[in-house]
mmCIF file of C-alpha atoms in Angstrom:
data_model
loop_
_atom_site.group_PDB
_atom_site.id
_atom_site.type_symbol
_atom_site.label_atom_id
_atom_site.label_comp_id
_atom_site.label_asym_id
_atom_site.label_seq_id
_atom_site.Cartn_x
_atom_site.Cartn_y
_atom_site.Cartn_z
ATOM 1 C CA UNK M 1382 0.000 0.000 0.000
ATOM 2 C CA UNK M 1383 1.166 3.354 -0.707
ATOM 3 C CA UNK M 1384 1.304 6.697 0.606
ATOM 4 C CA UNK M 1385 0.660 9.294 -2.068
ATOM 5 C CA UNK M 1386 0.826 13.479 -1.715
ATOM 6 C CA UNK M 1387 -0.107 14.328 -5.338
ATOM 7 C CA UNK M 1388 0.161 18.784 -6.088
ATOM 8 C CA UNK M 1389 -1.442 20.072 -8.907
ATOM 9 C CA UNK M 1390 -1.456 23.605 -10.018
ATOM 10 C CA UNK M 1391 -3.334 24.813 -13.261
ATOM 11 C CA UNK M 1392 -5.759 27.753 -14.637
ATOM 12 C CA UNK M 1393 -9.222 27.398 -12.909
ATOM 13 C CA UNK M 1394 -12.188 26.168 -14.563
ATOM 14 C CA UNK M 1395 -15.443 24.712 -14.154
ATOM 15 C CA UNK M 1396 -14.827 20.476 -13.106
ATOM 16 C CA UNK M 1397 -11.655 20.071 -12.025
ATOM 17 C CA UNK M 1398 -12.518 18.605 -8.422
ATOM 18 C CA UNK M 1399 -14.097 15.998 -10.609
ATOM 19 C CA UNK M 1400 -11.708 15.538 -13.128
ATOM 20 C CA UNK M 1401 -9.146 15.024 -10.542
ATOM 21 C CA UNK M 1402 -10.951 12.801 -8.309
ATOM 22 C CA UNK M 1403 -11.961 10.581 -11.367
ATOM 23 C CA UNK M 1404 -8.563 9.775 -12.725
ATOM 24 C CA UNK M 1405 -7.608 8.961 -8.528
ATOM 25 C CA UNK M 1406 -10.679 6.682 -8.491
ATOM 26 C CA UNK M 1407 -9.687 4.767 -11.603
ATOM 27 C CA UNK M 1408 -6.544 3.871 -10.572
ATOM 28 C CA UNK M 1409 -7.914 2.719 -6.939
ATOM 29 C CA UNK M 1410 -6.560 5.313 -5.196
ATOM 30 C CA UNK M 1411 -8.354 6.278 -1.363
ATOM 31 C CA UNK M 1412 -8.651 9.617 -1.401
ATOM 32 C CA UNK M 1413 -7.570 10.605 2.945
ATOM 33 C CA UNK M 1414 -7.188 14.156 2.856
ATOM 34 C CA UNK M 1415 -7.874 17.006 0.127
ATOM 35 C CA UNK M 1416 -7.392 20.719 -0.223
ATOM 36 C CA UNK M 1417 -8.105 23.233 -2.288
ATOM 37 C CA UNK M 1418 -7.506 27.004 -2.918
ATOM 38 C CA UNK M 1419 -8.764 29.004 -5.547
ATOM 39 C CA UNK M 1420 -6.902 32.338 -6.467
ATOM 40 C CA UNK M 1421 -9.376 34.483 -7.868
ATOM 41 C CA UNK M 1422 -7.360 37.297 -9.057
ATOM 42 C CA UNK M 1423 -4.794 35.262 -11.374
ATOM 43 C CA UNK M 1424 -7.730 32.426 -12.165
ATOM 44 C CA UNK M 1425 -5.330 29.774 -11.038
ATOM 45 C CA UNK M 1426 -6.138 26.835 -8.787
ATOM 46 C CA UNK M 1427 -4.321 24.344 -6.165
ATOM 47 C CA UNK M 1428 -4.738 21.351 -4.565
ATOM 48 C CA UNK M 1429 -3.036 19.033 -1.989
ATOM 49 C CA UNK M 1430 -4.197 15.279 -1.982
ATOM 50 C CA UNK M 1431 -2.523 12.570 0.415
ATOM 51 C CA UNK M 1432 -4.256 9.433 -0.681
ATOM 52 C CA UNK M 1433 -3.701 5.257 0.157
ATOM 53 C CA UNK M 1434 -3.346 2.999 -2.728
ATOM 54 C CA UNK M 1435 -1.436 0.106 -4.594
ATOM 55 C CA UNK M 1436 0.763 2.110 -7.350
ATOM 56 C CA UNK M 1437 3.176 1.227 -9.563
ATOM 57 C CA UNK M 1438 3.689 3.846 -11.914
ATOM 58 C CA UNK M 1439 3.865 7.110 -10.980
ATOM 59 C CA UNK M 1440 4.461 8.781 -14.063
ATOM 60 C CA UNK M 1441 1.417 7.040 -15.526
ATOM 61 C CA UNK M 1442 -0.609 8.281 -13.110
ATOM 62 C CA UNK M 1443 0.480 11.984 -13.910
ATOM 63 C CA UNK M 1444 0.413 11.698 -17.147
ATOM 64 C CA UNK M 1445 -3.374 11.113 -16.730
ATOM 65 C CA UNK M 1446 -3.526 13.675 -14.583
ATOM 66 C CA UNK M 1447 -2.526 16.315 -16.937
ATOM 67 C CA UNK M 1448 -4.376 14.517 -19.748
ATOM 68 C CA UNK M 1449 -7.449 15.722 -17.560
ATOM 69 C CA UNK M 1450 -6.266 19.158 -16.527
ATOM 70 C CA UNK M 1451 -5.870 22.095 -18.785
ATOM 71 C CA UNK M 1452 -3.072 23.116 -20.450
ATOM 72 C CA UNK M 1453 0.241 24.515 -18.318
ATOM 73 C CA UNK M 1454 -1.101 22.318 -15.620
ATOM 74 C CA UNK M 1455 1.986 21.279 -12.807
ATOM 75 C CA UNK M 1456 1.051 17.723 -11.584
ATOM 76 C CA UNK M 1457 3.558 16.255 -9.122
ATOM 77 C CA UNK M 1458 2.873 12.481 -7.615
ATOM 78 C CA UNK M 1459 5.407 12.465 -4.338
ATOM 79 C CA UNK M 1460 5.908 9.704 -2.305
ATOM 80 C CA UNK M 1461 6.717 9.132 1.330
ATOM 81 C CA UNK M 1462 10.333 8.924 1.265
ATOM 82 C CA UNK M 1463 12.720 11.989 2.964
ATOM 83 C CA UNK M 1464 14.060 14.994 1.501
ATOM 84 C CA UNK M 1465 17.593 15.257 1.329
ATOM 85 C CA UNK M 1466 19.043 18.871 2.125
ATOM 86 C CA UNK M 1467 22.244 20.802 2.793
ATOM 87 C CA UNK M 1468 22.946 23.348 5.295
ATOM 88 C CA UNK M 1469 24.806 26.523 4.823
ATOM 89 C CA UNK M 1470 26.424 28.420 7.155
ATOM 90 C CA UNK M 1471 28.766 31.278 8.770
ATOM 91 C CA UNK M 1472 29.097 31.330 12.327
ATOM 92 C CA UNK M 1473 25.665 31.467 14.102
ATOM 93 C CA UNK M 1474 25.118 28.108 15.802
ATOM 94 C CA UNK M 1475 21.343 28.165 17.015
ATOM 95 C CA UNK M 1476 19.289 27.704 13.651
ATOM 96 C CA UNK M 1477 22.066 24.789 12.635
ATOM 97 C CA UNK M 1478 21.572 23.108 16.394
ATOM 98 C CA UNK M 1479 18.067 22.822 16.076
ATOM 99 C CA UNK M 1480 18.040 21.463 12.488
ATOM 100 C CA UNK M 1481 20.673 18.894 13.683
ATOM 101 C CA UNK M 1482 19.152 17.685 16.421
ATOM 102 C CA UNK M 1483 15.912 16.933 14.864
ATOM 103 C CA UNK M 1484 17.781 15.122 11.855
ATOM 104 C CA UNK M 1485 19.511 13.183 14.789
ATOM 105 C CA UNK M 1486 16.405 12.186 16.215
ATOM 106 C CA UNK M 1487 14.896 11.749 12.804
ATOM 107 C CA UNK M 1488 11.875 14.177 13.579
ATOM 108 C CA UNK M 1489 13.098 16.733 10.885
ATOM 109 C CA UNK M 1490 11.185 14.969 7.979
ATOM 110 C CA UNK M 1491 14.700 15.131 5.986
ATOM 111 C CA UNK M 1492 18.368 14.104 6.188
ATOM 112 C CA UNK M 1493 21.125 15.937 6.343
ATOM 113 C CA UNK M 1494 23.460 15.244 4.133
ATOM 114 C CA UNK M 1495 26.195 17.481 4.653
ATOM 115 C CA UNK M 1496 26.806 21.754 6.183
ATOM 116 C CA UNK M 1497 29.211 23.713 4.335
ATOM 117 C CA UNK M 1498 30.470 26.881 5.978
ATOM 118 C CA UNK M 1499 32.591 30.157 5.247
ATOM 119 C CA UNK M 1500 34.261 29.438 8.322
ATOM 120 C CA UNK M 1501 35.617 27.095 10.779
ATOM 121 C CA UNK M 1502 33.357 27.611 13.639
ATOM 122 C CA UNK M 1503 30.542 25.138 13.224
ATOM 123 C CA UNK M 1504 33.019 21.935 12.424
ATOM 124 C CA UNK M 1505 33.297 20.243 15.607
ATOM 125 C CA UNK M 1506 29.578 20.537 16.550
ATOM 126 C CA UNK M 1507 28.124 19.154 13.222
ATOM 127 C CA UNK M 1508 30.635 16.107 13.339
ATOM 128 C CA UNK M 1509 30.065 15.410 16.621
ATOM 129 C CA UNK M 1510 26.653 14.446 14.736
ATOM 130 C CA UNK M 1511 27.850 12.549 12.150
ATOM 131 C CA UNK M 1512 27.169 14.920 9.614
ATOM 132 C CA UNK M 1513 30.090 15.933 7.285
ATOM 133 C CA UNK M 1514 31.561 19.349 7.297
ATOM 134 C CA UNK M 1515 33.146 21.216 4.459
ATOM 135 C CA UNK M 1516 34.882 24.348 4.886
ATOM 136 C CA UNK M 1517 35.165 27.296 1.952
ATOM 137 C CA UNK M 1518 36.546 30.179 2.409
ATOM 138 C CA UNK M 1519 35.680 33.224 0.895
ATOM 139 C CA UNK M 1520 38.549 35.345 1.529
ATOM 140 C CA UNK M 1521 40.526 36.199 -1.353
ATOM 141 C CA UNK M 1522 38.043 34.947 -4.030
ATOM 142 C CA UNK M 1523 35.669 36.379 -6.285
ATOM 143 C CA UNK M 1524 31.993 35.614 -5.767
ATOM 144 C CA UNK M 1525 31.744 33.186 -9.169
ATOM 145 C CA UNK M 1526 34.988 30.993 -7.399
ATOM 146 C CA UNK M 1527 33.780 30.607 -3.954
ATOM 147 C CA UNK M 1528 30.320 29.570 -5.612
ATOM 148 C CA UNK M 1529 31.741 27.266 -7.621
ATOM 149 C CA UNK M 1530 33.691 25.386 -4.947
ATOM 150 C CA UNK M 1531 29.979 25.122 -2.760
ATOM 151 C CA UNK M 1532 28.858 24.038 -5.907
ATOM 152 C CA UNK M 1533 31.264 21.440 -6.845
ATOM 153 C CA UNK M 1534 30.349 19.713 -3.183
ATOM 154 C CA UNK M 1535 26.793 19.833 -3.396
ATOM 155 C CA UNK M 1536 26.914 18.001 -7.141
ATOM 156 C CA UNK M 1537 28.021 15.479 -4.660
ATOM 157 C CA UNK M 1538 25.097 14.748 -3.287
ATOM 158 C CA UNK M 1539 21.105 14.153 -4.989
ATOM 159 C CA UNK M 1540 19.302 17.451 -2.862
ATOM 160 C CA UNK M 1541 16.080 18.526 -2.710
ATOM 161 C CA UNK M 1542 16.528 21.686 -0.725
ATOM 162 C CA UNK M 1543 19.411 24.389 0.236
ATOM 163 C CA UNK M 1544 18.971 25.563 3.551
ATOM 164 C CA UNK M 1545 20.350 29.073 4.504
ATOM 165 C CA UNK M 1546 21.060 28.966 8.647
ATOM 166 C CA UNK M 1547 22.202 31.916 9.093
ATOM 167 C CA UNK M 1548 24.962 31.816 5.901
ATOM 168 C CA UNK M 1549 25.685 35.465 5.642
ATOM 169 C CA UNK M 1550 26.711 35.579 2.253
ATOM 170 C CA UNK M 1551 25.015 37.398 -0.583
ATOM 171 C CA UNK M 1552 24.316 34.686 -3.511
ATOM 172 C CA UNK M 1553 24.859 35.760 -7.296
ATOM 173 C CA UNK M 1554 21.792 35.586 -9.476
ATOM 174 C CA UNK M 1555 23.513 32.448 -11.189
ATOM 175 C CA UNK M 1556 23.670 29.927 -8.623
ATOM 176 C CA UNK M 1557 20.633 31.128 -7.477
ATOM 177 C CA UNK M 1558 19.308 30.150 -10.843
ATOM 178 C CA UNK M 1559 20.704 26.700 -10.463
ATOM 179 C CA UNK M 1560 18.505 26.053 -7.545
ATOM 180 C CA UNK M 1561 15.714 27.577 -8.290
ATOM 181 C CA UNK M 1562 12.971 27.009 -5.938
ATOM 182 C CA UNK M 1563 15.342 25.171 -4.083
ATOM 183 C CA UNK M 1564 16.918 27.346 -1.453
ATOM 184 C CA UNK M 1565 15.222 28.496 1.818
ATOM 185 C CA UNK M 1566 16.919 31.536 3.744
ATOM 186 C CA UNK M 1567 15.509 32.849 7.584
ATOM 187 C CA UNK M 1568 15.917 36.521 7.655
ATOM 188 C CA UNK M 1569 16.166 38.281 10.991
ATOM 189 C CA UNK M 1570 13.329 40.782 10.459
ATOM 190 C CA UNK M 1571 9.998 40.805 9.608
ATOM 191 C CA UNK M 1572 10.654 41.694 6.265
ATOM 192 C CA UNK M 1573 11.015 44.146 4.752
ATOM 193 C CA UNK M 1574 11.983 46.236 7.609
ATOM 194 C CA UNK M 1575 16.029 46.353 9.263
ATOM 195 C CA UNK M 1576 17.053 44.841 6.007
ATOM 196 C CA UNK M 1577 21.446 44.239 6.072
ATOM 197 C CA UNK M 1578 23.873 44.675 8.665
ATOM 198 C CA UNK M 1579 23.014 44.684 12.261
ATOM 199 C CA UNK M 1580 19.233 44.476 12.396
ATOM 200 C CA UNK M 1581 19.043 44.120 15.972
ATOM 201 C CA UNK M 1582 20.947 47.696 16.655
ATOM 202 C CA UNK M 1583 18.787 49.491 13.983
ATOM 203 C CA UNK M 1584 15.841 47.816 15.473
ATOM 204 C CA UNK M 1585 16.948 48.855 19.035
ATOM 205 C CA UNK M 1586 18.078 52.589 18.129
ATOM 206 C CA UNK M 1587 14.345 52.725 16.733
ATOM 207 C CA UNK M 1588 12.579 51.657 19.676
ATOM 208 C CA UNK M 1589 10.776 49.435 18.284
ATOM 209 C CA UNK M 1590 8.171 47.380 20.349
ATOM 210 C CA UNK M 1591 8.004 44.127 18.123
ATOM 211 C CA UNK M 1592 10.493 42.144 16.664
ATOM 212 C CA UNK M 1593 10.186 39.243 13.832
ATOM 213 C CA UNK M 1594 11.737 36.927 11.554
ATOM 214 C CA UNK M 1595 10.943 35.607 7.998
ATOM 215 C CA UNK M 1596 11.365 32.673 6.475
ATOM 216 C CA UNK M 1597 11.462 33.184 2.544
ATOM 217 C CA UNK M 1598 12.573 31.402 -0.869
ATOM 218 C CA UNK M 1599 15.634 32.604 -2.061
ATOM 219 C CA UNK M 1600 15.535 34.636 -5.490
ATOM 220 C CA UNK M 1601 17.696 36.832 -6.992
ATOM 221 C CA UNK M 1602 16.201 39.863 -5.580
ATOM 222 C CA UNK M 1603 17.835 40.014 -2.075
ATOM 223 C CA UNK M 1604 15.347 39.482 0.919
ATOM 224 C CA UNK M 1605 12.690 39.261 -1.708
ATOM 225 C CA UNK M 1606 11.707 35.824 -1.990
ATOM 226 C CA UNK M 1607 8.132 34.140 -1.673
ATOM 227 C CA UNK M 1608 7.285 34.531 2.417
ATOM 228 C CA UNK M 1609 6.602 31.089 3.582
ATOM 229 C CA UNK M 1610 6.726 31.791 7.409
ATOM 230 C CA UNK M 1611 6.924 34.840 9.678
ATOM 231 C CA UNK M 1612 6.515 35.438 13.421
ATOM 232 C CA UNK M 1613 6.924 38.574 15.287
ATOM 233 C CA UNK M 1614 7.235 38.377 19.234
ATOM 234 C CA UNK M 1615 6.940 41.430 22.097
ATOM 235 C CA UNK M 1616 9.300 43.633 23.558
ATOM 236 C CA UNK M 1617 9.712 46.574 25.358
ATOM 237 C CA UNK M 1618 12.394 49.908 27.000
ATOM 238 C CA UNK M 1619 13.863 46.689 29.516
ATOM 239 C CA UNK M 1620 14.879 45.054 26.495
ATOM 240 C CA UNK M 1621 18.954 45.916 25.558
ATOM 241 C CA UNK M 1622 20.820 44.749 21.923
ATOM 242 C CA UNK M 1623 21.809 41.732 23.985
ATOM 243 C CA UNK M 1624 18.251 40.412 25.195
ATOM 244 C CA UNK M 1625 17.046 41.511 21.574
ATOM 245 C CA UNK M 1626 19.478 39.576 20.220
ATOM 246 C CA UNK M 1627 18.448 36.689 22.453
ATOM 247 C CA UNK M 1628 14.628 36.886 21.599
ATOM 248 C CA UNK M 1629 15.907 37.389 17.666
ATOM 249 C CA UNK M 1630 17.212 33.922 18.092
ATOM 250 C CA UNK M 1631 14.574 32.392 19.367
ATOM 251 C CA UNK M 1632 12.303 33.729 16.891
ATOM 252 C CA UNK M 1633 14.066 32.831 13.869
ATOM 253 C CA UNK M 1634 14.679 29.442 15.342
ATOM 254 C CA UNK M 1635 10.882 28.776 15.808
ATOM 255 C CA UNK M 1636 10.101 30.371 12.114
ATOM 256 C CA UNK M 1637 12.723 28.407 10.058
ATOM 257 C CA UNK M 1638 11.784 25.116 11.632
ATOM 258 C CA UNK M 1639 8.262 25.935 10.910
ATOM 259 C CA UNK M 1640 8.784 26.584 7.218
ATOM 260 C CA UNK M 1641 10.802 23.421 6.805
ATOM 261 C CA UNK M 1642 8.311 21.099 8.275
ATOM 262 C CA UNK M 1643 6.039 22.652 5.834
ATOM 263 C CA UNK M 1644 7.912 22.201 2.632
ATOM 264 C CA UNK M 1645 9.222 18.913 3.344
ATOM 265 C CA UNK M 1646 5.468 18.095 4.102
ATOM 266 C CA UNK M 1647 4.793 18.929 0.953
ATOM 267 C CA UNK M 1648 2.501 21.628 1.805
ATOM 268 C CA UNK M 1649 3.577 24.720 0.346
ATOM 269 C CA UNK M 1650 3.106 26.169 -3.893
ATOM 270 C CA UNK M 1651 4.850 28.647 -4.805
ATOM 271 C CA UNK M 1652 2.811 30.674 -6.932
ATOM 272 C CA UNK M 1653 4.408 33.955 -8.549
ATOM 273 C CA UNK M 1654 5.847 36.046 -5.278
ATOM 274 C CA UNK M 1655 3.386 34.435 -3.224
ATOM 275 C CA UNK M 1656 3.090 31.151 -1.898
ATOM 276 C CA UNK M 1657 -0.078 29.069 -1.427
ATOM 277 C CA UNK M 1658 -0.007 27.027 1.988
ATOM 278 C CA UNK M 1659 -2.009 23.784 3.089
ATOM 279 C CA UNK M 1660 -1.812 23.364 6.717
#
């Protein structure tokens, strides 16, 4: 018996609940759980179906799919098995910690495969996990050569996903291009405010009563990405850069765990600059 999440995106039009569920039925698929979201202004529709069944050919199965869809449909049959990722990073530890720790207690619905970093700093904690550590330095190399050494060690693995914790390097347009879709960053603001350096001192010499974090597909506009998570939490005049900082982390912990248990779930579209999520 299988465990099926099938995505389909395409134009909206009259039937498609029924053309859908139709092409499930015939190949004795139980439908467990369906939703579906209309987006009125762009005439577009989406739906998330995890459904039981005996299948053997996937690709069959979407092909019919799109044979009953209309035309620039996206049909995507998933099954059950784990996304692989990678981690990038600089120096920050607490976003990396929590993502290893669920991966070592298998609760992060993917595996690590491996954390590169611009420095040092993180080695001794992520192989201490198992996980395998690769150092590139950036000093004293153009942007297109330290790219292409990250790049040459990720080719060495099959990954779904890029994850950004806390890497605090700007990415050229071209490698973001090469992973299109693929790369997930948390931002420590609720964008777009405190953009760059220091957010936590600009957000403290502003006296500012809330603070937030953003989890966001990367694109080649910086900071710009489709949202998938953001949180925002309390403060007030007792609160210093330090205890900021300290409530930052907390935050961005919270929202970049939350966005990656929804994409490996597969419960997130991406649809334009917006995303579309099933929860």
């Amino acid at each position: 018996m299988n465990e099926l999440t099938i995505l389909i995106s395409c134009p909206d039009q009259v039937g498609l609940v029924t053309n859908i569920t139709s092409v499930l039925a015939a190949h004795q698929l139980n439908i467990i759980a369906m939703r579906e979201f209309v987006d009125e202004a762009n005439k577009a529709f989406f739906t998330r179906i995890a459904c039981t069944g005996n299948l053997e050919n996937k690709f069959h199965l979407e092909q019919k799919l799109l044979e009953s869809l209309p035309p620039e449909a996206e049909v995507n049959v998933i099954d059950q098995q784990e996304k692989q990722i990678a981690v990038l990073v600089t120096k920050e530890y607490h976003c990396l910690a929590e993502i290893l720790i669920k991966n070592q207690f298998k609760t992060l619905g993917a595996n690590v495969k491996c954390v590169i970093g611009n420095y040092e700093s993180l080695r001794d904690f992520t192989e201490k996990l198992g996980i395998p550590y690769f150092y590139v330095d950036h000093n004293g190399k153009d942007k297109t050569q330290f790219e292409r050494e990250i790049k040459d060690i990720l080719n060495q693995f099959d990954l779904d996903y890029l994850v950004l914790a806390k890497f605090m390097r700007i990415l050229s347009a071209e490698f973001v291009k090469d992973y299109e879709g693929k790369v997930i960053n948390i931002h420590h603001s609720f964008l777009p405010a405190f953009i760059g350096a220091n957010p936590y001192r600009q957000a403290f010499e502003r006296g500012v009563k809330i603070i937030g974090a953003t989890a966001h597909f990367v694109t080649d506009h910086l900071d710009e990405g489709p949202i998938i998570t953001q949180h925002t939490t309390h403060i007030d005049h007792n609160f210093g850069v330090k205890e900021m900082v300290r409530a930052g982390k907390e935050i961005e912990k919270k929202v970049l765990l939350e966005a990656l248990e929804l994409i490996f779930e597969n419960r997130v579209f991406v649809s334009g600059n917006k995303t579309v999520i099933f929860k």
